[in-house]
Protein backbone atom coordinates (compact mmCIF):
# COMPACT_ATOMS: atom_id res chain seq x y z
CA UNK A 1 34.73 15.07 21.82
CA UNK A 2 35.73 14.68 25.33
CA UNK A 3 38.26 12.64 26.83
CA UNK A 4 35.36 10.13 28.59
CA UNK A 5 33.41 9.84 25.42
CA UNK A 6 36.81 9.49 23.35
CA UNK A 7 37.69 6.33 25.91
CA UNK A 8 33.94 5.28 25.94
CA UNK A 9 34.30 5.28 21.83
CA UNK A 10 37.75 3.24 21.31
CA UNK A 11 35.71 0.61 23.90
CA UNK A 12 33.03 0.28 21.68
CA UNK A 13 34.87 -0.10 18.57
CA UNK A 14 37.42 -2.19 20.10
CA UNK A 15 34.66 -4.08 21.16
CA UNK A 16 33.39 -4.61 17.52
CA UNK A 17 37.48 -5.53 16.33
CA UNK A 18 37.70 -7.94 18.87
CA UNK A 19 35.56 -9.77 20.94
CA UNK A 20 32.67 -9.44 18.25
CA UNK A 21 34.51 -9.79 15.32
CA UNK A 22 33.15 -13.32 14.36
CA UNK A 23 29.33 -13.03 15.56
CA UNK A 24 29.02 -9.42 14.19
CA UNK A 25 31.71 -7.46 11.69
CA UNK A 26 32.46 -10.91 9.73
CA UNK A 27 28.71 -11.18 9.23
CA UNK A 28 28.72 -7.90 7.83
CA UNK A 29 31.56 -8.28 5.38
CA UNK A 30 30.40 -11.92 4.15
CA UNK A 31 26.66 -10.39 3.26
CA UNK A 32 28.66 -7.18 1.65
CA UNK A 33 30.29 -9.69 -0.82
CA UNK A 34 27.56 -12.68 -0.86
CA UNK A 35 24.92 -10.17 -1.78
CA UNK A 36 27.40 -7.93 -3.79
CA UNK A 37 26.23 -5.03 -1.79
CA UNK A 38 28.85 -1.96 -2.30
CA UNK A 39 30.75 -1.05 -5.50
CA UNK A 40 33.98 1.33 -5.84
CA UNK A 41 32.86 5.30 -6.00
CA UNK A 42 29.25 4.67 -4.01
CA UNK A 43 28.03 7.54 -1.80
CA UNK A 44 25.85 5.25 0.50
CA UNK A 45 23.22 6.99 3.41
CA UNK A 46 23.80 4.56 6.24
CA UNK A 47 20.11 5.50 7.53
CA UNK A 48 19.98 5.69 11.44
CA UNK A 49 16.40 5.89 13.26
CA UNK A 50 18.50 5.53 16.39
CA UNK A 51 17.66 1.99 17.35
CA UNK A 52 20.54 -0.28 18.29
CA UNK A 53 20.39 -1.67 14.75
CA UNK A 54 21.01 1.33 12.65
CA UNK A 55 23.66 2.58 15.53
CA UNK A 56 25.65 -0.48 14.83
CA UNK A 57 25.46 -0.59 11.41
CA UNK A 58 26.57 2.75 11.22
CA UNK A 59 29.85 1.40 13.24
CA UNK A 60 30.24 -1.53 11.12
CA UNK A 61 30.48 0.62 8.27
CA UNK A 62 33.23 3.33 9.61
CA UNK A 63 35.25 0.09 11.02
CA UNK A 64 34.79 -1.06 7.42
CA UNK A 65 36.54 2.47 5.69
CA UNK A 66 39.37 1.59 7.64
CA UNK A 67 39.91 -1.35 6.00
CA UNK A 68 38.15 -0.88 2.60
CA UNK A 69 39.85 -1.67 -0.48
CA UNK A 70 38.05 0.56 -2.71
CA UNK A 71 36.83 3.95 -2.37
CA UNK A 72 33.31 4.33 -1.53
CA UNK A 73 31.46 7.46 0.66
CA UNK A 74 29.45 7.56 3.44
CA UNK A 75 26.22 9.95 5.01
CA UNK A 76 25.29 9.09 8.43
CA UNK A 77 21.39 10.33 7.52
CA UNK A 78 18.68 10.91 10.36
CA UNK A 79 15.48 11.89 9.96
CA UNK A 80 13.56 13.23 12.36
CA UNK A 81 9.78 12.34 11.78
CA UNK A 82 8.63 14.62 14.59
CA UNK A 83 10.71 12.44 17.62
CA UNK A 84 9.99 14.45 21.40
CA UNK A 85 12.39 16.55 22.78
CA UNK A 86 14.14 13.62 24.89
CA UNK A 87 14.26 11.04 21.60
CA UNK A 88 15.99 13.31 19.61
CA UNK A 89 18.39 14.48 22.64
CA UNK A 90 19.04 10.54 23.15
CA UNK A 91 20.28 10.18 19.06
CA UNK A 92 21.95 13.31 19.17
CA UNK A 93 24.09 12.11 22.48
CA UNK A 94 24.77 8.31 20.81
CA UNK A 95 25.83 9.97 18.07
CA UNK A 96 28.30 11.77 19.61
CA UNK A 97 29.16 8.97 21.97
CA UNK A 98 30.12 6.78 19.32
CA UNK A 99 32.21 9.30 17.07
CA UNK A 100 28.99 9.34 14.39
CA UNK A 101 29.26 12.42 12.17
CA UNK A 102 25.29 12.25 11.26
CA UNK A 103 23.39 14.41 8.81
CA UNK A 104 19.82 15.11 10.41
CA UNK A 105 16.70 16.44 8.41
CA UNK A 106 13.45 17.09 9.66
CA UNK A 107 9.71 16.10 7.82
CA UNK A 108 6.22 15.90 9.19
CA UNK A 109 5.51 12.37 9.34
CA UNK A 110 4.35 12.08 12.68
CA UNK A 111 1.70 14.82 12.70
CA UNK A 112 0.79 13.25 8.81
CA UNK A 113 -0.18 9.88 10.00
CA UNK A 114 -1.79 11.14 13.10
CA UNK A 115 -4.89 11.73 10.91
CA UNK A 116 -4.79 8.18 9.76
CA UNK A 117 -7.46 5.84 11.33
CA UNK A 118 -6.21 2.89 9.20
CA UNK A 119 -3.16 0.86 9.15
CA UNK A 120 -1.35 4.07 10.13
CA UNK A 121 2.07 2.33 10.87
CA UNK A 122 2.06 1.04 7.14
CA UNK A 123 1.77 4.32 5.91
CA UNK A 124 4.30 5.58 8.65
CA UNK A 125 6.99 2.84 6.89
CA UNK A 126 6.33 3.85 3.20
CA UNK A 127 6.84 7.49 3.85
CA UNK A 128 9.89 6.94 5.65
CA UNK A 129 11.21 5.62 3.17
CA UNK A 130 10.31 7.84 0.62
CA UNK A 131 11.86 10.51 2.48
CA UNK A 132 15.29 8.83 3.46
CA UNK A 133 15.34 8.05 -0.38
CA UNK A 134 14.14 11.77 -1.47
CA UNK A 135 16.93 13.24 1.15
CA UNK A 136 19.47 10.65 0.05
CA UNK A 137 19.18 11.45 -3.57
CA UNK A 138 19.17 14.93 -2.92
CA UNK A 139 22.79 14.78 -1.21
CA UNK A 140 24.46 12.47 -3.95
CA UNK A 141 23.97 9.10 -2.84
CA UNK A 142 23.25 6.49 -5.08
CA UNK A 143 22.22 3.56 -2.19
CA UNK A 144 20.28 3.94 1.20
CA UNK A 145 21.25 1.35 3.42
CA UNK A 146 18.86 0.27 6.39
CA UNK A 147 19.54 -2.07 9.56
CA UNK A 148 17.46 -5.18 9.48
CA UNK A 149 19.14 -8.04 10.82
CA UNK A 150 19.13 -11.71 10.04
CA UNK A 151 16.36 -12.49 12.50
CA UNK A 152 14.08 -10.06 10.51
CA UNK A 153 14.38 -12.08 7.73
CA UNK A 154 13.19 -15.39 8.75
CA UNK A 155 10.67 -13.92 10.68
CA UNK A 156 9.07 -11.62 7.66
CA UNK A 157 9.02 -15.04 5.44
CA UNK A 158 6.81 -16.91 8.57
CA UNK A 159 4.98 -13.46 8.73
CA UNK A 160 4.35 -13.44 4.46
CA UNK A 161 3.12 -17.39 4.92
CA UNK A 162 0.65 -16.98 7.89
CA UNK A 163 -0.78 -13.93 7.92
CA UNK A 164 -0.32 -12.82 4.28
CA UNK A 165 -0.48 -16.33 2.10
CA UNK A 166 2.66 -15.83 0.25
CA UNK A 167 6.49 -17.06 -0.07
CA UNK A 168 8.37 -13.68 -0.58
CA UNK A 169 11.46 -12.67 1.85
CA UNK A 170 13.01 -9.08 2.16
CA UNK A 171 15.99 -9.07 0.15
CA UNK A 172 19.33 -7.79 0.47
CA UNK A 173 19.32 -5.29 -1.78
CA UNK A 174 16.57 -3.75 -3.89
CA UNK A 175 16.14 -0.90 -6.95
CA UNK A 176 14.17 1.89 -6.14
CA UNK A 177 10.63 1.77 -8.18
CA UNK A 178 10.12 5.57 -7.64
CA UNK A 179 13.90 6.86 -7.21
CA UNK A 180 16.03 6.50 -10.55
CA UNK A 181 19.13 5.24 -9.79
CA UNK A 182 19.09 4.96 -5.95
CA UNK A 183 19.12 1.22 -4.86
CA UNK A 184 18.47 -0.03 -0.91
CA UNK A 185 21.09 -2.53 0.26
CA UNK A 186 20.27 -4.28 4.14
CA UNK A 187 24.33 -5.13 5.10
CA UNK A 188 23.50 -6.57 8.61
CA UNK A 189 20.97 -9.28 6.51
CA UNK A 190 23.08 -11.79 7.92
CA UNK A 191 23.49 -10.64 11.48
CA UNK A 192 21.33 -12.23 14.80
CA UNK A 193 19.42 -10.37 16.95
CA UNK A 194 20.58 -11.95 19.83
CA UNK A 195 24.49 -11.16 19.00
CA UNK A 196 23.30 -6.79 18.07
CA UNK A 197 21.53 -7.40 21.92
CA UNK A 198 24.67 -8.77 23.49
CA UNK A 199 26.89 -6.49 21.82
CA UNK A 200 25.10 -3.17 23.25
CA UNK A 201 24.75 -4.69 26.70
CA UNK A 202 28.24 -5.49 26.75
CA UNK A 203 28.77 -1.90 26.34
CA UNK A 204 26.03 -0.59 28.82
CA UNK A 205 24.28 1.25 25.75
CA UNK A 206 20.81 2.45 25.89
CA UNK A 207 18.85 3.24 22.33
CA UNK A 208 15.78 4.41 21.23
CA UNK A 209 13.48 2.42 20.97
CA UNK A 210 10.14 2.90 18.78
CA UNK A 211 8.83 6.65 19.01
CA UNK A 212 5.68 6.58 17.21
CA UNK A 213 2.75 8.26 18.67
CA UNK A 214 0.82 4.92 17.66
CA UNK A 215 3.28 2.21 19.06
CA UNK A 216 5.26 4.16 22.12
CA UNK A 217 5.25 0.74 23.78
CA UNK A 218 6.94 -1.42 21.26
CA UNK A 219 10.33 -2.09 19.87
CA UNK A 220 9.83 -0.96 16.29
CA UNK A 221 7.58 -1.03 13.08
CA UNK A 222 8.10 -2.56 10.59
CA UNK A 223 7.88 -2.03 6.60
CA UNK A 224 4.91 -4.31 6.17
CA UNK A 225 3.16 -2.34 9.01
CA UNK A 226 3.25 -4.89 11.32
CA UNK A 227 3.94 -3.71 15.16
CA UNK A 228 6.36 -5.62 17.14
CA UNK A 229 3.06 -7.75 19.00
CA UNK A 230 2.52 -9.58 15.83
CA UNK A 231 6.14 -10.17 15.00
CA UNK A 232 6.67 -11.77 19.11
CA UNK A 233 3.91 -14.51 18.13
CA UNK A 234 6.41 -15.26 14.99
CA UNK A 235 9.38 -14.89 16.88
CA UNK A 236 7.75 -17.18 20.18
CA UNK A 237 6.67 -19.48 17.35
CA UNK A 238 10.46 -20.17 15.71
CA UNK A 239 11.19 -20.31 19.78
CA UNK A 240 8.89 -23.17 20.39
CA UNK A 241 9.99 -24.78 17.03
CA UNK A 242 13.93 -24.26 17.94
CA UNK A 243 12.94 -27.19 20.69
CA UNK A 244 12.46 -29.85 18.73
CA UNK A 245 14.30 -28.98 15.92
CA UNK A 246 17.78 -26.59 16.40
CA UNK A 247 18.18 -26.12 12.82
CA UNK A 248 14.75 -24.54 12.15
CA UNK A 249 15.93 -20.96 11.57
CA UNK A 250 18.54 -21.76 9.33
CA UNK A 251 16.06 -23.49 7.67
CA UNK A 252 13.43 -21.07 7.20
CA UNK A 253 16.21 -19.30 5.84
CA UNK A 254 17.25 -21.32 3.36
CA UNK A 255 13.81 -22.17 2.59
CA UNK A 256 13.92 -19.04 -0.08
CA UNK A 257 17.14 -19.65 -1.28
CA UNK A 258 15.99 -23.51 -2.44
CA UNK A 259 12.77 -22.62 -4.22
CA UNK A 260 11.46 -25.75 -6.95
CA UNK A 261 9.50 -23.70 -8.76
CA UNK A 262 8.92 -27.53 -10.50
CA UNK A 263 6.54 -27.96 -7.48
CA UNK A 264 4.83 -24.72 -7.25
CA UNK A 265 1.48 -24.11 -8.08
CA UNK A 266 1.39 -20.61 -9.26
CA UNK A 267 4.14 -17.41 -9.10
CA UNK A 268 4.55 -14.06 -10.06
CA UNK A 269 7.42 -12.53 -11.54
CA UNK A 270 7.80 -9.16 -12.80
CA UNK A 271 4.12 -8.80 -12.13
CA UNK A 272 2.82 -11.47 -13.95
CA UNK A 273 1.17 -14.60 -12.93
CA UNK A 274 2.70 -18.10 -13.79
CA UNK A 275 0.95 -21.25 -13.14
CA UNK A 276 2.47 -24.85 -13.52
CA UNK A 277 -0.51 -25.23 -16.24
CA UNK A 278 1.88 -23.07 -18.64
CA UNK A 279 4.13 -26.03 -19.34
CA UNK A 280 2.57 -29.49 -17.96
């Protein structure tokens, strides 16, 4: 590492230690316990698409080995879907910038999905995953950890009511359906937007944004398929609410945390169907 990027490195961290300590690493730690996230003796991927998410989660979690109480191991694991020349130059130089030691593989994604008419960037999501899971597995980790952020959350519970007519959220931490053993924990579930924005201005970073042949315009895609247009009418939605009523986000929030299931209709659990009928 050279002396400028060595400088450019203890900035950013510092950065992290100090002046966003509260908004940022505290966040991390309280959903780490809250959501009982890491255990002694886990080998976790900390998955990095190169987005300013997954680049500071990865930092969050070497700030957190210097501290940690337990022993636990760490991948830095990128996978390159089939980025351009310049997108996977730009990861490869953040990387380096920031001091990340990261584990790339390669898979075909990109050309796969090319021959998909429909909901191509659904498909996109679910073989990510499957591959960051398949490559994880494959190197001894037991958990894949990915980068969504606090803001994600409230917005994929508005996204699950309008558009998809159901009350579900993305939780913290998940088992793997198709992966024995391997588990997905989200660490920054507790973390705004608006503070992971500040914090990479603040340090004049620059990050890929999303690379997908369909989407080369917008900021990412999401697991549910949805592009970042339909996720900025949720997001200018909870704006326009936020005017009359500052509390609304921690409300959705909390919304899914205080379920009566004595007032709901019907719910599933475990795949099967419950309706208030059962018991009345």
């Amino acid at each position: 590492m050279e002396k400028t990027e060595l400088l450019r490195n203890e900035e950013i961290e510092k950065s992290i230690q100090k002046k966003f300590r509260k908004s940022i690493f505290s966040k991390f730690t309280k959903a780490l316990n809250k959501y009982d996230l890491i255990q002694e003796n886990d080998h976790i991927a900390v998955c990095i698409s190169g987005g300013k998410d997954s680049m500071l989660m990865a930092k969050l979690f070497q700030e957190l080995k210097r501290h940690n109480k337990f022993e636990f191991e760490l991948t830095f694991l990128v996978m390159d879907p089939g980025y351009n020349k310049a997108n996977r130059e730009m990861i490869e130089y953040n990387a380096k910038l920031m001091n990340i030691p990261i584990t790339v593989f390669e898979s075909d994604i990109f050309d796969s999905v090319d021959q998909i008419d429909k909901n191509p960037c659904y498909l996109c999501a679910r073989m990510r995953r499957g591959h960051l899971y398949s490559k994880a597995k494959e190197l001894g980790c037991n958990k894949i950890a990915l980068g969504h952020h606090y803001d994600d959350v409230i917005e994929t519970i508005l996204m699950g009511m309008l558009y998809g007519g159901q009350i579900q959220t993305m939780m913290p931490k998940l088992h793997s359906t198709n992966f024995e053993g391997m588990e997905l924990i989200r660490p920054m579930y507790l973390i705004r937007q608006s503070d992971i924005e500040h914090w990479r201005d603040y340090n004049k970073l620059k990050f890929l944004q999303c690379a997908c042949h369909f989407t080369e315009n917008c900021w990412t895609v999401y697991e549910d398929g949805s592009t970042e247009s339909k996720r900025l009418e949720i997001k200018n939605l909870i704006a326009q609410l936020k005017k009359t009523n500052p509390f609304v986000e921690g409300n959705i929030f909390k919304s899914v945390e205080n379920v009566n299931i004595d007032t709901v209709i019907e719910y599933k659990q475990h795949g099967v169907r419950h309706n208030f009928l059962d018991t009345y």
